Short mmCIF file of C-alpha atoms and ligand atoms in Angstrom, two decimals:
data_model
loop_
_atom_site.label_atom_id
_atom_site.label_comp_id
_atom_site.label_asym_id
_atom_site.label_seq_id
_atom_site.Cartn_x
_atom_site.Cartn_y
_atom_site.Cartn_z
CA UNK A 501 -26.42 60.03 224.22
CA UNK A 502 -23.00 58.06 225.03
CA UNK A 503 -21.76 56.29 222.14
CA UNK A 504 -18.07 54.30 221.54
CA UNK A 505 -16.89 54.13 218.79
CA UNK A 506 -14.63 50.71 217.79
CA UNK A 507 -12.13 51.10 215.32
CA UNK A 508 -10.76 54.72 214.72
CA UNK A 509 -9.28 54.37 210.92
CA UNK A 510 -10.87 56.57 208.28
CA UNK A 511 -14.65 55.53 208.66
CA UNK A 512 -14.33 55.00 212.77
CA UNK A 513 -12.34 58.19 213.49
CA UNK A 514 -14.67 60.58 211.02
CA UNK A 515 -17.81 58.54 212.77
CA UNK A 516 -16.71 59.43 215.80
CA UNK A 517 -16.30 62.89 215.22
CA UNK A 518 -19.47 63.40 213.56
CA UNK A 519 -21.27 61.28 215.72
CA UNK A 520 -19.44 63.97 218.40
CA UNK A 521 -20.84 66.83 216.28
CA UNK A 522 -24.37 65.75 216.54
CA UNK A 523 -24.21 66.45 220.39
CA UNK A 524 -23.77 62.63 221.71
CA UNK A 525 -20.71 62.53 223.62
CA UNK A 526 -18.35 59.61 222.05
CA UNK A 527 -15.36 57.39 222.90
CA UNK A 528 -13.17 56.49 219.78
CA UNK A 529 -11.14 53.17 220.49
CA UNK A 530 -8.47 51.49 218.90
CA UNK A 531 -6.03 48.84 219.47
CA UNK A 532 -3.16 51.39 217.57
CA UNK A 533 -1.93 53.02 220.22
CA UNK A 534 -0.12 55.48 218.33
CA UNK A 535 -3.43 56.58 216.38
CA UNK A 536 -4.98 57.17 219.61
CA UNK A 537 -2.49 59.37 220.85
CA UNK A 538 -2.50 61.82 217.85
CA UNK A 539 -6.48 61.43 217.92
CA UNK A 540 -6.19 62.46 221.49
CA UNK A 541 -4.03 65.09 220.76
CA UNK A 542 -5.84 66.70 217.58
CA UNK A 543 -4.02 65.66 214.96
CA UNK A 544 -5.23 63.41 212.04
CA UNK A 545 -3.61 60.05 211.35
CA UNK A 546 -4.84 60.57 207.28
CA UNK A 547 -6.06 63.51 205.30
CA UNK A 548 -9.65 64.04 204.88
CA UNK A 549 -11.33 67.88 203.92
CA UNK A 550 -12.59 68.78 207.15
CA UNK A 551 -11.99 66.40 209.17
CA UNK A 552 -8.93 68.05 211.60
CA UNK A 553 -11.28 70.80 211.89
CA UNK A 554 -13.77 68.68 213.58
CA UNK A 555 -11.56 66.99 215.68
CA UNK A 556 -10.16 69.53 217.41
CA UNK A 557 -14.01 71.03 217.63
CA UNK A 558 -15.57 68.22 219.12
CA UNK A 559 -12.11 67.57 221.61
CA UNK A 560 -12.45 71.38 222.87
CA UNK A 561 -15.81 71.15 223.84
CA UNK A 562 -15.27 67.57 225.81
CA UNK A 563 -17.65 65.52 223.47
CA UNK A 564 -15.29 63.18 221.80
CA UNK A 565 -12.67 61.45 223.40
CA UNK A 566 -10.16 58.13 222.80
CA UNK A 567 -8.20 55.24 224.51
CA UNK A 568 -7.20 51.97 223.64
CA UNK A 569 -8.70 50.50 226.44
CA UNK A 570 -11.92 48.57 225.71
CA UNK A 571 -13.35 49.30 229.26
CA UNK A 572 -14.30 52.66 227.96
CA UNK A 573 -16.95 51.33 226.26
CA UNK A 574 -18.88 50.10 228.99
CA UNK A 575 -22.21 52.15 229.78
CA UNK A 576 -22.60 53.51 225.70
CA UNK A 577 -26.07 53.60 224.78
CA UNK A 578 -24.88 52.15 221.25
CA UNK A 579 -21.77 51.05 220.11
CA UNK A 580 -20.80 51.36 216.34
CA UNK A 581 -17.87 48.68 215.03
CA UNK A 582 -15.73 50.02 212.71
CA UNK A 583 -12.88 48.03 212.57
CA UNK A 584 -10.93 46.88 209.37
CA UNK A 585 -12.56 44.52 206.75
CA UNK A 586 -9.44 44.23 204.17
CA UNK A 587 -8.55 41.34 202.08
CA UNK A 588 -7.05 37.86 203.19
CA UNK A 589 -3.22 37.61 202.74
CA UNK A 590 -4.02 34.42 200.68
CA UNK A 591 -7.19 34.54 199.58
CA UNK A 592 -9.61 37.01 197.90
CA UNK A 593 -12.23 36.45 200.98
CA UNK A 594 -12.50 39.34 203.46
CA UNK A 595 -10.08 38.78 206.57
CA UNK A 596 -12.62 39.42 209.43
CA UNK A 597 -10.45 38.43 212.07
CA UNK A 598 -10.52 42.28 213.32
CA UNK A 599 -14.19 42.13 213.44
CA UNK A 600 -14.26 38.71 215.93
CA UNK A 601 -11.51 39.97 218.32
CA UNK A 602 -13.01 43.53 218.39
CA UNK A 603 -16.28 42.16 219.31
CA UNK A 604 -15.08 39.79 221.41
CA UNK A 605 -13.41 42.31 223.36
CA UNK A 606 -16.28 44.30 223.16
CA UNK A 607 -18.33 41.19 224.55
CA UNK A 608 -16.57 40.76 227.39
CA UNK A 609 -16.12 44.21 228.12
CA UNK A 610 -20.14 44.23 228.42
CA UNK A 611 -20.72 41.41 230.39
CA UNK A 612 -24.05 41.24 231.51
CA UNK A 613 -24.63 45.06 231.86
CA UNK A 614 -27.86 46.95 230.94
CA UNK A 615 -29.50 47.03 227.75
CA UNK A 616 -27.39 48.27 224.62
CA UNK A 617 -26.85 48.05 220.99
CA UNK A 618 -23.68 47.42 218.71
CA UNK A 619 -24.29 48.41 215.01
CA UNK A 620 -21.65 47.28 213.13
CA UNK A 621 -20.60 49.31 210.08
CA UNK A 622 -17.68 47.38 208.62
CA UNK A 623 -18.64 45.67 205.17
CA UNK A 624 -18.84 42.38 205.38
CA UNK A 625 -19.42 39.54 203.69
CA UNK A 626 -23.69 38.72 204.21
CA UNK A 627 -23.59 35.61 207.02
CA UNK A 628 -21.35 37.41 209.28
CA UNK A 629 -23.41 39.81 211.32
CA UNK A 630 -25.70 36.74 212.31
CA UNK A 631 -22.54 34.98 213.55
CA UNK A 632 -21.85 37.60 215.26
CA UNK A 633 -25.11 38.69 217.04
CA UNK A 634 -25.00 34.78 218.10
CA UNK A 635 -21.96 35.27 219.62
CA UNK A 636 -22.73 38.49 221.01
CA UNK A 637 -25.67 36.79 223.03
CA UNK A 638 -23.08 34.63 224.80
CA UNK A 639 -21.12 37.52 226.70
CA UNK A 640 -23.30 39.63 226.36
CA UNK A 641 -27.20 38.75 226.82
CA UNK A 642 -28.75 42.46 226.91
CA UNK A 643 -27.03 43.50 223.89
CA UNK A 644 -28.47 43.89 220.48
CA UNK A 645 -26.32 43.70 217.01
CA UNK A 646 -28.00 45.74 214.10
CA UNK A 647 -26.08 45.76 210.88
CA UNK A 648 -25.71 49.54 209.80
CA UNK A 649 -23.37 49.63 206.60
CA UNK A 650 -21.71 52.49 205.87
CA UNK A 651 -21.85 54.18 202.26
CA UNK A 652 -19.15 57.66 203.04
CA UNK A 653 -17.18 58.53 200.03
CA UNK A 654 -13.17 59.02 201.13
CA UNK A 655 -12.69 62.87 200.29
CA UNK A 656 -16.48 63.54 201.48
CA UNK A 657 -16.30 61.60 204.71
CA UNK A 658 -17.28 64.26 206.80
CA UNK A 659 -20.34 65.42 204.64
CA UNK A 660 -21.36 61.93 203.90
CA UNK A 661 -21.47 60.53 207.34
CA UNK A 662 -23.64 63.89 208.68
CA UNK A 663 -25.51 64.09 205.74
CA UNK A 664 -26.11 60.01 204.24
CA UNK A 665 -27.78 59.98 201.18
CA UNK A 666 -29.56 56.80 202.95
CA UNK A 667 -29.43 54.95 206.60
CA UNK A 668 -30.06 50.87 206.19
CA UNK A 669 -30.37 48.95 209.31
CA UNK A 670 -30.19 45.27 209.55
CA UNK A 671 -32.11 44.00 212.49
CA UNK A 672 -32.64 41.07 214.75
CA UNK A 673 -36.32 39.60 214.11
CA UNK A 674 -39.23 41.10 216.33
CA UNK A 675 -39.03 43.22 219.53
CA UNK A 676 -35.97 43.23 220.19
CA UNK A 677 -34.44 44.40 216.68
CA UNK A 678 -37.26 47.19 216.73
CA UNK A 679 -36.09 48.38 220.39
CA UNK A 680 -32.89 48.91 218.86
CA UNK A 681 -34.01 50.32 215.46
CA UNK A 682 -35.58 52.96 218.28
CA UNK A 683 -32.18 53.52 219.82
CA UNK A 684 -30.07 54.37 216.63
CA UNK A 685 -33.17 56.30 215.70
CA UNK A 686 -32.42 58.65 218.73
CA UNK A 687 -28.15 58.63 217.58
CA UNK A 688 -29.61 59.55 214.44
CA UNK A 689 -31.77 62.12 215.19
CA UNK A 690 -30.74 65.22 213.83
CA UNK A 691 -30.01 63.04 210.14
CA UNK A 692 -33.09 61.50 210.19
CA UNK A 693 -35.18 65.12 211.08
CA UNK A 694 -33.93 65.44 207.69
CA UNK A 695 -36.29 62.88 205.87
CA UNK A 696 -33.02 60.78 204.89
CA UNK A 697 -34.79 58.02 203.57
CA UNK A 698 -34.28 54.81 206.16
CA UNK A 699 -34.42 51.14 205.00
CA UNK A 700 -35.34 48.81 208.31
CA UNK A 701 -34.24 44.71 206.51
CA UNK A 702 -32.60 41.74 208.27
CA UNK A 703 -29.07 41.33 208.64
CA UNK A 704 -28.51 39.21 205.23
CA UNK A 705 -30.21 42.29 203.14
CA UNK A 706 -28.03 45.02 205.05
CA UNK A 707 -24.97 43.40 204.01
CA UNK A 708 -25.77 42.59 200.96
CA UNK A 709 -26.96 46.35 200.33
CA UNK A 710 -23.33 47.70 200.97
CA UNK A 711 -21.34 45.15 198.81
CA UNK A 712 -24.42 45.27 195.98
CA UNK A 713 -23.62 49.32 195.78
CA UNK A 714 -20.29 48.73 195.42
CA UNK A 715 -20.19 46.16 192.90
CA UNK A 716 -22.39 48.21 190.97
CA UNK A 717 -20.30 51.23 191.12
CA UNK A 718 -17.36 49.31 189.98
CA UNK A 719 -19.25 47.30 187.16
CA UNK A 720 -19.81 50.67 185.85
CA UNK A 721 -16.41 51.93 185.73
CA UNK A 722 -15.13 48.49 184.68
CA UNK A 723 -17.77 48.68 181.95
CA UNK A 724 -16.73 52.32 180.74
CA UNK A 725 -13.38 51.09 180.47
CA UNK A 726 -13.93 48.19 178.19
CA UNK A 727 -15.92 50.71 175.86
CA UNK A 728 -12.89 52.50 176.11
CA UNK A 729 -10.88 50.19 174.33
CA UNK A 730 -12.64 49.68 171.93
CA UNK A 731 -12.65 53.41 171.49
CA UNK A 732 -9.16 53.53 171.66
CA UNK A 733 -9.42 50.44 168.66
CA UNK A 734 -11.62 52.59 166.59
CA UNK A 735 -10.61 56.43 166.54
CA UNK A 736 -13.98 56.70 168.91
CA UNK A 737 -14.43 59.00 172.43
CA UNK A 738 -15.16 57.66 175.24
CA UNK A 739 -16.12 60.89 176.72
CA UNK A 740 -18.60 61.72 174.15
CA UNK A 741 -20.04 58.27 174.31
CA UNK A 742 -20.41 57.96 177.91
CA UNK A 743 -21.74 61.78 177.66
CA UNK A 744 -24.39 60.95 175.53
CA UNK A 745 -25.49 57.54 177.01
CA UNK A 746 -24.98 59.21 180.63
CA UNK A 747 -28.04 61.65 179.61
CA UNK A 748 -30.11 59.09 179.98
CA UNK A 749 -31.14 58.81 183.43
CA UNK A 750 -31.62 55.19 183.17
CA UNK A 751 -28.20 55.25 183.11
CA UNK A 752 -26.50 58.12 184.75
CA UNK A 753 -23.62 60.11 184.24
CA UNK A 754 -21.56 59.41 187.14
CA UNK A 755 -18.80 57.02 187.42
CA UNK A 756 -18.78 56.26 183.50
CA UNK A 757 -15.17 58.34 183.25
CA UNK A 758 -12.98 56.00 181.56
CA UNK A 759 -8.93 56.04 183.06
CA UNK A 760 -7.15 53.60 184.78
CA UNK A 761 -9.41 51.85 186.89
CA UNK A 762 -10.87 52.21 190.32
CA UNK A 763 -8.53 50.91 193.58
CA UNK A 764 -8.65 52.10 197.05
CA UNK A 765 -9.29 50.45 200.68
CA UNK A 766 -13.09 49.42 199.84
CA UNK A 767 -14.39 48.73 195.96
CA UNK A 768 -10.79 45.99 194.94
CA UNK A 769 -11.22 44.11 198.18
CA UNK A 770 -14.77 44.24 197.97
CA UNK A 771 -15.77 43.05 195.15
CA UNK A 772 -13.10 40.23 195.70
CA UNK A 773 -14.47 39.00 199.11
CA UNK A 774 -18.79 38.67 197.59
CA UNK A 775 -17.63 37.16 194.75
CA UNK A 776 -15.57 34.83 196.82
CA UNK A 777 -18.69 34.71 199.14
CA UNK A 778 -20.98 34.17 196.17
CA UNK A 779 -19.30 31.42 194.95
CA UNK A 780 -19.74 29.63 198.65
CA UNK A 781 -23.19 30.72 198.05
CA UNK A 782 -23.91 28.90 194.62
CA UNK A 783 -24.03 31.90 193.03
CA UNK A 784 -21.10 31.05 190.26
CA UNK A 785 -22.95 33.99 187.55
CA UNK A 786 -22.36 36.67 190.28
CA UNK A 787 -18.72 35.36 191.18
CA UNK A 788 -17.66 35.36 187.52
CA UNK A 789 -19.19 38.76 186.51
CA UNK A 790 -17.35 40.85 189.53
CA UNK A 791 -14.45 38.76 188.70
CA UNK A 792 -14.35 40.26 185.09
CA UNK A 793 -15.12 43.52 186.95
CA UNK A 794 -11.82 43.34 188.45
CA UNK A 795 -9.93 41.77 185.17
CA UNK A 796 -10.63 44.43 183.33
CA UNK A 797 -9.58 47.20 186.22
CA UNK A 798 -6.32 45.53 186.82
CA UNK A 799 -6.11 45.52 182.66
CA UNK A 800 -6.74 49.32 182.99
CA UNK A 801 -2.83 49.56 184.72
CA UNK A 802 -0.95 47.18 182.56
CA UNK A 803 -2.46 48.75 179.61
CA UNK A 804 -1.28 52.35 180.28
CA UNK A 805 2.28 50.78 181.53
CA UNK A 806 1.97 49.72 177.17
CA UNK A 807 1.02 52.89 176.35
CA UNK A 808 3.96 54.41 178.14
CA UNK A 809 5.86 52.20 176.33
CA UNK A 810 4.39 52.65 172.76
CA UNK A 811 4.70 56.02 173.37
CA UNK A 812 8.41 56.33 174.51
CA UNK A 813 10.08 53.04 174.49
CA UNK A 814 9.54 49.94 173.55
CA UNK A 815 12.52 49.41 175.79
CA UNK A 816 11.84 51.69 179.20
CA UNK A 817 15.06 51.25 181.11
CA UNK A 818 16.81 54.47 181.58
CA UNK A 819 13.40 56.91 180.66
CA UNK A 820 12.57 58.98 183.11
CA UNK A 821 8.83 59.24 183.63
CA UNK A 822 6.94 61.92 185.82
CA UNK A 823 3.94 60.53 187.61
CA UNK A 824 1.62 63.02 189.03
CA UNK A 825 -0.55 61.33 192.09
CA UNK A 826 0.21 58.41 194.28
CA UNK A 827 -3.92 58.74 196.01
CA UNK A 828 -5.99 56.30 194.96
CA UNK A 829 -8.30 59.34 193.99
CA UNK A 830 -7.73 62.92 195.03
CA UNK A 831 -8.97 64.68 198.47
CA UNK A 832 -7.23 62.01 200.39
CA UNK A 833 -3.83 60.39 201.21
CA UNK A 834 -5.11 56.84 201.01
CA UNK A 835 -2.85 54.54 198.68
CA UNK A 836 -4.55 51.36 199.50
CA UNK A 837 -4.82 49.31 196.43
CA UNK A 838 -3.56 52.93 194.39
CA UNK A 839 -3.68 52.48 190.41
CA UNK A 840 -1.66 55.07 190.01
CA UNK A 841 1.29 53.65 192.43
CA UNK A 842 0.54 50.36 191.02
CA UNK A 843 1.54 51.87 187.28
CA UNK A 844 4.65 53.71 188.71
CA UNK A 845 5.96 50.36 189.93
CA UNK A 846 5.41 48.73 186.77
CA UNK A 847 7.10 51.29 185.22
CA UNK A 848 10.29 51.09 187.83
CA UNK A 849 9.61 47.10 187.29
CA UNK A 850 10.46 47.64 183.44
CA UNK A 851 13.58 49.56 184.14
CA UNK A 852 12.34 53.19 183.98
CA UNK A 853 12.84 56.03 186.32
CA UNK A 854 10.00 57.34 187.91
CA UNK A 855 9.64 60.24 190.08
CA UNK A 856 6.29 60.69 191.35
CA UNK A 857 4.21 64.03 193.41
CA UNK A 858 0.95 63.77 195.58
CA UNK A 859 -0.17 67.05 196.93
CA UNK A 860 -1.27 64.67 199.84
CA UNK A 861 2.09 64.30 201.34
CA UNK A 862 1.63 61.05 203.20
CA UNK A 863 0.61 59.26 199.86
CA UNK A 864 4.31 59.41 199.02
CA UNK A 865 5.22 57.18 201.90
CA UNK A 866 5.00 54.08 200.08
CA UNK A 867 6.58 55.16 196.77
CA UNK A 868 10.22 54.60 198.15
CA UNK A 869 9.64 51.05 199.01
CA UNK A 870 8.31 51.03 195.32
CA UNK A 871 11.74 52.14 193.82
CA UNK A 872 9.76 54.98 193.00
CA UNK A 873 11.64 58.35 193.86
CA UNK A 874 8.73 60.59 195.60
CA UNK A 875 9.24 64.54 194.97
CA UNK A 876 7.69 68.07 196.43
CA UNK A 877 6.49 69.40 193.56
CA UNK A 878 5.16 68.94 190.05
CA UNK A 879 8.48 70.54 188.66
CA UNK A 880 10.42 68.01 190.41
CA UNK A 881 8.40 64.84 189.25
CA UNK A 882 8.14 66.10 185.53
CA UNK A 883 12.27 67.65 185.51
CA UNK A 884 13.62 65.91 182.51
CA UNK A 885 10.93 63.35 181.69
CA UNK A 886 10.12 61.80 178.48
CA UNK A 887 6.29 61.61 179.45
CA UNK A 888 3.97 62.91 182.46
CA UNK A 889 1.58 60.63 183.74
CA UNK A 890 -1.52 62.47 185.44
CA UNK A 891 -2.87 59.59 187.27
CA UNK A 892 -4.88 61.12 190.57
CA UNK A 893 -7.29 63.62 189.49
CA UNK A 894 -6.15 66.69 191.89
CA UNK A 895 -7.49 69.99 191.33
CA UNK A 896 -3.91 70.94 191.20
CA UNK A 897 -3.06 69.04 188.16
CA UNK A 898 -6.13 69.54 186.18
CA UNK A 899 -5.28 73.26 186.58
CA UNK A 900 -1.99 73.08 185.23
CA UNK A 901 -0.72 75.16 182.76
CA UNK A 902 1.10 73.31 180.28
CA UNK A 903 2.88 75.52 178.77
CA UNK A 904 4.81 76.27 182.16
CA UNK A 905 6.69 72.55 182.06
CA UNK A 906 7.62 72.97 178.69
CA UNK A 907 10.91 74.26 180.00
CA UNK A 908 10.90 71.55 182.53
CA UNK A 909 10.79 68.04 180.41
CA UNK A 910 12.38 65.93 178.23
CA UNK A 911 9.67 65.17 175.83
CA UNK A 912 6.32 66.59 175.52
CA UNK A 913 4.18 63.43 175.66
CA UNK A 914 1.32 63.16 178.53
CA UNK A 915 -0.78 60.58 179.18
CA UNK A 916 -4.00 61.34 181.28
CA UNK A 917 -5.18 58.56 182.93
CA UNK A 918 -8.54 60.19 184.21
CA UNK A 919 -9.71 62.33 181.45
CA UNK A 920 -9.54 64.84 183.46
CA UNK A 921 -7.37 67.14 181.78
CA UNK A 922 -8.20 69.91 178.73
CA UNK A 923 -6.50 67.94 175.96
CA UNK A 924 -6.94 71.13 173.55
CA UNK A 925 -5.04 73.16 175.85
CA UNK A 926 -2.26 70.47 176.25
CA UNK A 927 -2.02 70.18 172.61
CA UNK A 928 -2.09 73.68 171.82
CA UNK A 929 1.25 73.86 174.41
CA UNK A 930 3.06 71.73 172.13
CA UNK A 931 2.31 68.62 174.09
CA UNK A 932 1.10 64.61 172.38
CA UNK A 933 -1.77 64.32 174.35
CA UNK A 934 -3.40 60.77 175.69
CA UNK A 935 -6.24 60.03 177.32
CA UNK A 936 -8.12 56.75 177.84
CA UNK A 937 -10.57 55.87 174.66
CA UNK A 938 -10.33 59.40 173.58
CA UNK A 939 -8.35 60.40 170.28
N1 NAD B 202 -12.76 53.93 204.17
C1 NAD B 202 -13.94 54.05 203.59
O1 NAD B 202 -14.17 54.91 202.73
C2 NAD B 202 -15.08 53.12 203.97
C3 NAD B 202 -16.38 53.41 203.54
C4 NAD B 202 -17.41 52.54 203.86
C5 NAD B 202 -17.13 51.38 204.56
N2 NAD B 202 -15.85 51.10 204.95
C6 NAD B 202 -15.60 49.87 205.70
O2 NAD B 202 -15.31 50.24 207.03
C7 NAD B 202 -14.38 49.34 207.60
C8 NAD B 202 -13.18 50.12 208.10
O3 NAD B 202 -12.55 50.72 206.99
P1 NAD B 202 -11.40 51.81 207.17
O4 NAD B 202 -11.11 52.34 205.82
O5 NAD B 202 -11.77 52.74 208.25
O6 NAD B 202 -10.19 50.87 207.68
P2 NAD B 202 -8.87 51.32 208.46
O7 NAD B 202 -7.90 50.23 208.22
O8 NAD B 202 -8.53 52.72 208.12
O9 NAD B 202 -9.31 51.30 209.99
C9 NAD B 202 -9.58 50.15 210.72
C10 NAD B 202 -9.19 50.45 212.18
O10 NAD B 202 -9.62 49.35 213.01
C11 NAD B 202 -8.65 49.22 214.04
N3 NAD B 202 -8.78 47.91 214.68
C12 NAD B 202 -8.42 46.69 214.22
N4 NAD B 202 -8.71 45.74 215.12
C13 NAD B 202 -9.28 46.36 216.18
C14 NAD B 202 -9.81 45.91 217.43
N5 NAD B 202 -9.81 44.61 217.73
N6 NAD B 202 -10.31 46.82 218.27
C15 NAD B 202 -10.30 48.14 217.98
N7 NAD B 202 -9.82 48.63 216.80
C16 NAD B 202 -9.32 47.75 215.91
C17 NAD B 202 -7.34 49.41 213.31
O11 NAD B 202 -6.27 49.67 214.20
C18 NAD B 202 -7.68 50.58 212.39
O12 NAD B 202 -7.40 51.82 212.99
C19 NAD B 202 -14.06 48.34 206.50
O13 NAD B 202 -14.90 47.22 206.64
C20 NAD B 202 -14.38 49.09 205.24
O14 NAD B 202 -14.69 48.23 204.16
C21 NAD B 202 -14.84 51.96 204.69
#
């Protein structure tokens, strides 16, 4: 089939390229020229595992290609909208002004031609796809908007977006939304030969899906972390506790790892914009509990800039601290909302010298800006520091051997902001271990 693709950051460029991979043959387009041209050329504007691999796959065998012009849409059988979602400059709402102009260019790109379908997979606050497939119908009368979020995990974009764990589509009432439930069924083909399970809703329930998942992703780290202090209060462990509890299945294990809190392009701005849409909504209980949600992750940075400081200050001007990570989480280069460059530029903010490494080297872009001095190597972010932060959980770091900086620093005091590291093998190397609600 002929799909476009609108939109080329890190879900609309991996989309396209799996959606390449599949066997359609796509057009990725953005307004950035310059990320079209490396696109174009095989190269990939942000790290993902796999993805460069793809690319230049699916460019060699003619399946995938990109432009900035809009025109190149025309005469796709579906057209997925991927564009940007991120949060107002002054406001915690979602600033959706990429998602009007990119479907109004769409719109009049289509014009009256045949029959097709835009599934938009931006998250958005629930009201928005209706206002869109309204204005849609003006420019373009035989096209059909279905809402079809998108649930990839940055770091398993690739895996997650050829093999979803589920497919929701949000459809326009009667025939017509069931015609185009048929067409993304064909896109989807080879995903949905798998028995992934597919949930057919209206527009309202497809949005609400996405944003729902993530709130209650981050409700659970946000909840971890509050048991953690508590922990932290009591001499307790937050990794046995959320081991034990995590058993149950009622529960789960996953994302009950206590650290410094959750950031990143998607789960901050998120929860920000439906609890800023909730409010609108009447729905004050919901805007005040993913508001605590992000209280307490925010707390989770300005508490570990105090530990650093219980630990080797009060005052911090003049220490040199070693950060290790800048990502928001490892397997990527995104910084977007970054805990970890957040707490190195509280640190800088409070006088101390920082000197960060992310084996990602494009998440060090930012840290200059920050005052922050970015470095190649863990030896040069930990050479003569008073403390190490981990705070990206890199394979590379977790499979340090301590004993090897012991030569390197200043003081032996480490703080692990994802409990990620063996604390009896730190402590055995001579170093003061810290993680977050564990003694
Ligand atoms: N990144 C993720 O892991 C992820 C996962 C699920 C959902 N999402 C959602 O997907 C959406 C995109 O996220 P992202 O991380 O890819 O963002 P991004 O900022 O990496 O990419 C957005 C892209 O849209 C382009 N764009 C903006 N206006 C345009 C226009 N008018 N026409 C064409 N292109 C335009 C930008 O140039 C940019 O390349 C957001 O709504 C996000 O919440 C992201």
């Amino acid at each position: 089939m002929r799909v476009s693709v609108i939109g080329c950051g890190y879900l609309g460029a991996v989309h396209a390229a799996s959606m390449a991979q599949l066997g359609h043959n796509v057009v990725g387009i953005d307004v950035d020229a310059k990320k079209i041209a490396l696109l174009s050329a095989g190269k990939t504007p942000f790290y993902e595992p796999g993805f460069a691999e793809l690319l230049r796959e699916c460019l060699a065998e003619g399946r995938l290609s990109f432009s900035t012009d809009m025109a190149a849409a025309v005469g796709a059988d579906v057209h997925f909208l991927c564009v940007g979602t991120p949060q107002s400059a002054d406001s915690l709402a979602a600033d959706l002004r990429y998602v009007h102009a990119a479907m109004d260019s769409l719109g009049a790109a289509l014009g009256d031609s045949p029959p097709t379908v835009v599934a938009g997979k931006s998250t958005v606050p629930v009201g928005t796809a209706r206002a869109l497939a309204e204005k849609l119908k003006l420019t373009s009368p035989n096209a059909t908007l279905v809402w079809n979020p998108e649930f990839l995990r940055e770091g398993f974009a690739v895996k997650d977006t050829i093999q979803p764990d589920r497919i929701v589509y949000g459809l326009a009432p009667g025939g017509e939304g069931q015609w185009a439930a048929g067409v993304l069924d064909q896109v989807y083909a080879p995903i949905l030969a798998r028995e992934t399970p597919k949930i057919e809703t209206d527009y309202e329930t497809a949005e609400l899906v996405k944003v729902s998942a993530n709130s209650f992703l981050a409700m659970k780290i946000s909840f971890i972390n509050a048991i953690a202090r508590v922990c932290d209060a009591t001499g307790a462990n937050v990794k046995d506790l959320a081991g034990a509890i995590g058993i149950d299945d009622r529960i789960g294990k996953k994302f009950l790892r206590a650290g410094i809190g959750f950031g990143g392009g998607c789960l901050p701005k998120d929860i920000r914009a439906f609890a800023t849409r909730a409010a609108q909504l009447g729905g004050e209980d919901l805007a005040e509990l993913l508001g605590q949600i992000d209280r307490i992750n925010l707390g989770q940075r300005s508490w570990t800039v105090e530990l650093v400081s219980r630990l080797v200050g009060p005052d911090l001007a003049g220490k040199t601290v070693g950060v290790l990570g800048a990502a928001f989480k490892p397997d990527t280069d995104d910084t977007r909302d970054s805990p970890a460059l957040a707490i190195a530029a509280a640190l800088v903010q409070r006088g101390a010298i920082v000197r960060i490494y992310d084996p990602a080297e494009a998440a060090l872009l930012p840290a200059a800006g920050l005052g922050v001095e970015p470095t190649g190597s863990v030896a040069a972010a930990v050479g003569g520091a008073q403390a190490v932060l981990v705070l990206t959980e890199w394979a590379e770091f977790k499979e340090l051997d301590p004993a090897s900086l012991n030569g390197l620093v200043e003081g032996r005091t480490v703080i692990d902001g994802r409990n990620a590291l063996d604390a009896q093998r730190w402590r055995a190397a001579g170093w003061d271990y810290h993680g977050i609600g564990t003694r």
